[in-house]
mmCIF file of C-alpha atoms in Angstrom:
data_model
loop_
_atom_site.group_PDB
_atom_site.id
_atom_site.type_symbol
_atom_site.label_atom_id
_atom_site.label_comp_id
_atom_site.label_asym_id
_atom_site.label_seq_id
_atom_site.Cartn_x
_atom_site.Cartn_y
_atom_site.Cartn_z
ATOM 1 C CA MET A 1 -70.946 194.089 82.321
ATOM 2 C CA GLY A 2 -72.016 195.722 79.101
ATOM 3 C CA CYS A 3 -74.822 197.604 77.466
ATOM 4 C CA TYR A 4 -76.193 198.217 74.016
ATOM 5 C CA TRP A 5 -78.581 200.566 72.306
ATOM 6 C CA ALA A 6 -82.050 199.592 71.208
ATOM 7 C CA PHE A 7 -85.103 201.531 70.127
ATOM 8 C CA SER A 8 -88.398 201.743 71.975
ATOM 9 C CA PRO A 9 -91.697 201.251 70.095
ATOM 10 C CA SER A 10 -91.898 205.053 69.807
ATOM 11 C CA GLY A 11 -88.501 205.089 68.074
ATOM 12 C CA ARG A 12 -86.666 206.625 71.011
ATOM 13 C CA PRO A 13 -83.188 205.189 71.728
ATOM 14 C CA ILE A 14 -82.795 203.394 75.042
ATOM 15 C CA VAL A 15 -79.856 201.697 76.754
ATOM 16 C CA LEU A 16 -80.331 198.076 77.800
ATOM 17 C CA PRO A 17 -77.732 197.214 80.469
ATOM 18 C CA ASP A 18 -76.266 193.758 81.018
ATOM 19 C CA ALA A 19 -77.482 192.428 77.684
ATOM 20 C CA ASN A 20 -75.061 190.598 75.429
ATOM 21 C CA ALA A 21 -75.643 192.028 71.963
ATOM 22 C CA THR A 22 -72.428 190.614 70.516
ATOM 23 C CA LEU A 23 -71.633 187.656 68.292
ATOM 24 C CA THR A 24 -70.663 185.700 71.403
ATOM 25 C CA ALA A 25 -74.362 185.560 72.298
ATOM 26 C CA VAL A 26 -75.123 183.444 69.206
ATOM 27 C CA ALA A 27 -75.159 179.750 70.088
ATOM 28 C CA GLY A 28 -72.662 177.715 68.082
ATOM 29 C CA LEU A 29 -70.312 180.585 67.189
ATOM 30 C CA LEU A 30 -66.775 180.991 68.451
ATOM 31 C CA VAL A 31 -65.319 184.494 68.279
ATOM 32 C CA GLY A 32 -61.729 185.610 68.730
ATOM 33 C CA HIS A 33 -60.007 188.947 68.203
ATOM 34 C CA TYR A 34 -56.447 190.255 68.032
ATOM 35 C CA THR A 35 -55.353 193.893 67.868
ATOM 36 C CA ASN A 36 -51.888 195.118 66.921
ATOM 37 C CA PRO A 37 -51.874 198.667 68.326
ATOM 38 C CA ALA A 38 -48.451 199.479 66.852
ATOM 39 C CA ALA A 39 -49.665 198.711 63.323
ATOM 40 C CA LEU A 40 -53.159 200.111 63.962
ATOM 41 C CA THR A 41 -54.780 196.931 62.668
ATOM 42 C CA GLY A 42 -56.306 193.709 63.885
ATOM 43 C CA CYS A 43 -58.522 190.819 62.993
ATOM 44 C CA THR A 44 -61.637 189.098 64.255
ATOM 45 C CA ALA A 45 -62.333 185.442 63.518
ATOM 46 C CA VAL A 46 -65.877 184.102 63.694
ATOM 47 C CA LEU A 47 -65.897 180.315 63.594
ATOM 48 C CA CYS A 48 -68.902 178.071 62.939
ATOM 49 C CA PRO A 49 -67.676 174.552 63.836
ATOM 50 C CA GLN A 50 -70.983 172.962 62.806
ATOM 51 C CA GLY A 51 -71.130 174.958 59.574
ATOM 52 C CA ALA A 52 -73.463 177.806 58.633
ATOM 53 C CA VAL A 53 -75.169 179.047 55.480
ATOM 54 C CA ALA A 54 -73.660 182.341 54.326
ATOM 55 C CA GLY A 55 -73.792 184.946 51.613
ATOM 56 C CA VAL A 56 -71.666 187.975 50.828
ATOM 57 C CA CYS A 57 -72.044 191.504 49.529
ATOM 58 C CA THR A 58 -68.707 193.199 48.861
ATOM 59 C CA ARG A 59 -68.653 196.971 48.644
ATOM 60 C CA GLY A 60 -66.126 199.764 48.664
ATOM 61 C CA GLY A 61 -63.577 201.326 46.408
ATOM 62 C CA ALA A 62 -60.771 198.822 46.950
ATOM 63 C CA PRO A 63 -62.066 195.758 48.798
ATOM 64 C CA GLY A 64 -59.777 192.833 49.429
ATOM 65 C CA THR A 65 -61.515 189.478 49.622
ATOM 66 C CA ARG A 66 -60.599 185.826 49.696
ATOM 67 C CA GLU A 67 -62.869 182.914 48.747
ATOM 68 C CA THR A 68 -65.989 185.101 48.581
ATOM 69 C CA ASP A 69 -66.796 183.816 45.074
ATOM 70 C CA ALA A 70 -67.434 180.418 46.650
ATOM 71 C CA LEU A 71 -70.543 181.915 48.284
ATOM 72 C CA ARG A 72 -72.242 182.784 45.000
ATOM 73 C CA PRO A 73 -75.447 180.893 44.203
ATOM 74 C CA GLY A 74 -74.794 177.767 42.141
ATOM 75 C CA THR A 75 -71.459 176.882 43.713
ATOM 76 C CA LEU A 76 -70.627 173.701 45.613
ATOM 77 C CA THR A 77 -70.267 175.509 48.944
ATOM 78 C CA PRO A 78 -73.339 174.635 51.021
ATOM 79 C CA THR A 79 -71.907 175.945 54.293
ATOM 80 C CA ILE A 80 -68.972 177.868 55.695
ATOM 81 C CA HIS A 81 -66.982 177.200 58.844
ATOM 82 C CA GLY A 82 -65.507 180.631 59.463
ATOM 83 C CA VAL A 83 -65.320 184.287 58.547
ATOM 84 C CA LEU A 84 -62.298 186.492 59.103
ATOM 85 C CA LEU A 85 -62.576 190.260 59.294
ATOM 86 C CA THR A 86 -59.200 191.995 59.001
ATOM 87 C CA GLY A 87 -57.456 195.285 58.536
ATOM 88 C CA GLY A 88 -57.267 196.537 54.989
ATOM 89 C CA SER A 89 -53.990 195.241 53.640
ATOM 90 C CA ALA A 90 -52.381 192.206 52.064
ATOM 91 C CA PHE A 91 -51.243 191.262 55.568
ATOM 92 C CA GLY A 92 -54.857 191.167 56.657
ATOM 93 C CA LEU A 93 -55.743 188.883 53.761
ATOM 94 C CA ASP A 94 -52.790 186.668 54.617
ATOM 95 C CA ALA A 95 -54.187 186.150 58.120
ATOM 96 C CA ALA A 96 -56.890 184.003 56.484
ATOM 97 C CA GLY A 97 -54.250 181.314 55.877
ATOM 98 C CA GLY A 98 -53.907 180.780 59.621
ATOM 99 C CA VAL A 99 -57.665 180.442 60.040
ATOM 100 C CA MET A 100 -57.825 177.979 57.126
ATOM 101 C CA ARG A 101 -55.012 175.853 58.580
ATOM 102 C CA TRP A 102 -56.799 175.724 61.936
ATOM 103 C CA LEU A 103 -60.114 174.774 60.318
ATOM 104 C CA GLU A 104 -58.425 172.098 58.220
ATOM 105 C CA ALA A 105 -56.814 170.623 61.334
ATOM 106 C CA GLN A 106 -60.333 170.368 62.767
ATOM 107 C CA GLY A 107 -61.539 168.512 59.641
ATOM 108 C CA ALA A 108 -63.735 171.438 58.561
ATOM 109 C CA GLY A 109 -64.307 172.317 54.931
ATOM 110 C CA PHE A 110 -66.010 170.487 52.097
ATOM 111 C CA ALA A 111 -63.040 169.137 50.155
ATOM 112 C CA THR A 112 -60.944 168.389 53.232
ATOM 113 C CA ALA A 113 -63.734 166.476 54.951
ATOM 114 C CA VAL A 114 -64.537 164.477 51.803
ATOM 115 C CA ALA A 115 -60.875 163.639 51.144
ATOM 116 C CA HIS A 116 -60.341 162.528 54.738
ATOM 117 C CA ARG A 117 -63.211 160.058 54.285
ATOM 118 C CA GLY A 118 -61.116 158.210 51.709
ATOM 119 C CA ILE A 119 -62.590 159.551 48.470
ATOM 120 C CA PRO A 120 -59.875 159.272 45.775
ATOM 121 C CA LEU A 121 -58.485 162.574 44.517
ATOM 122 C CA ASP A 122 -59.510 161.924 40.917
ATOM 123 C CA LYS A 123 -63.141 161.447 41.972
ATOM 124 C CA LEU A 124 -63.025 164.583 44.120
ATOM 125 C CA GLN A 125 -61.470 166.455 41.178
ATOM 126 C CA THR A 126 -64.471 165.508 39.032
ATOM 127 C CA VAL A 127 -67.004 166.546 41.692
ATOM 128 C CA LEU A 128 -65.296 169.908 42.212
ATOM 129 C CA GLY A 129 -64.968 170.473 38.454
ATOM 130 C CA HIS A 130 -61.215 171.055 38.501
ATOM 131 C CA SER A 131 -59.405 170.584 35.193
ATOM 132 C CA ASP A 132 -56.163 169.725 36.983
ATOM 133 C CA VAL A 133 -55.643 167.499 40.033
ATOM 134 C CA THR A 134 -53.123 170.063 41.323
ATOM 135 C CA THR A 135 -56.007 172.440 41.998
ATOM 136 C CA THR A 136 -57.883 169.733 43.885
ATOM 137 C CA ARG A 137 -54.756 168.993 45.897
ATOM 138 C CA MET A 138 -54.684 172.650 47.057
ATOM 139 C CA TYR A 139 -58.180 172.291 48.449
ATOM 140 C CA VAL A 140 -57.491 169.131 50.412
ATOM 141 C CA GLN A 141 -53.973 169.998 51.586
ATOM 142 C CA THR A 142 -52.424 166.713 50.563
ATOM 143 C CA ASP A 143 -48.733 166.508 49.897
ATOM 144 C CA SER A 144 -47.164 165.622 46.547
ATOM 145 C CA HIS A 145 -46.366 162.060 47.712
ATOM 146 C CA GLU A 146 -50.074 161.412 48.311
ATOM 147 C CA VAL A 147 -50.926 162.801 44.872
ATOM 148 C CA ALA A 148 -48.316 160.539 43.277
ATOM 149 C CA LEU A 149 -49.874 157.530 45.022
ATOM 150 C CA GLU A 150 -53.341 158.530 43.805
ATOM 151 C CA MET A 151 -52.131 159.025 40.229
ATOM 152 C CA ARG A 152 -50.068 155.828 39.911
ATOM 153 C CA ASP A 153 -53.027 153.888 38.484
ATOM 154 C CA TRP A 154 -53.985 156.482 35.848
#
């Protein structure tokens, strides 16, 4: 049982009981949260398994972000599959690696999905605009043996 605040037409605040005004009410989103009370930090993951269009506005005196540049207009990122909100430290940023590994295991993500469809790494490198296939390899999480096999015909 929960409640949330809303405003009446006259602008007066009112409480609406039993209404779900959280992210879990949005169809297609999965939401998880972890709190570490000893460290006074935590993280919330919002996953969009079907993908979602997103944008970002970063503010503050010392923000820590990861992959937010991929959301700028003109990039090759048409959709996202997750957002992670964390405590303000390098440890919080590092938590994104766990979310990325989970999403990759689900086949989510542009480069991962394309690579798993059998597109050769050199072709994917061209599409992504990477000057070095090593960068492309980071995006698709292939091991060095797979890269060697791809590059043998170059």
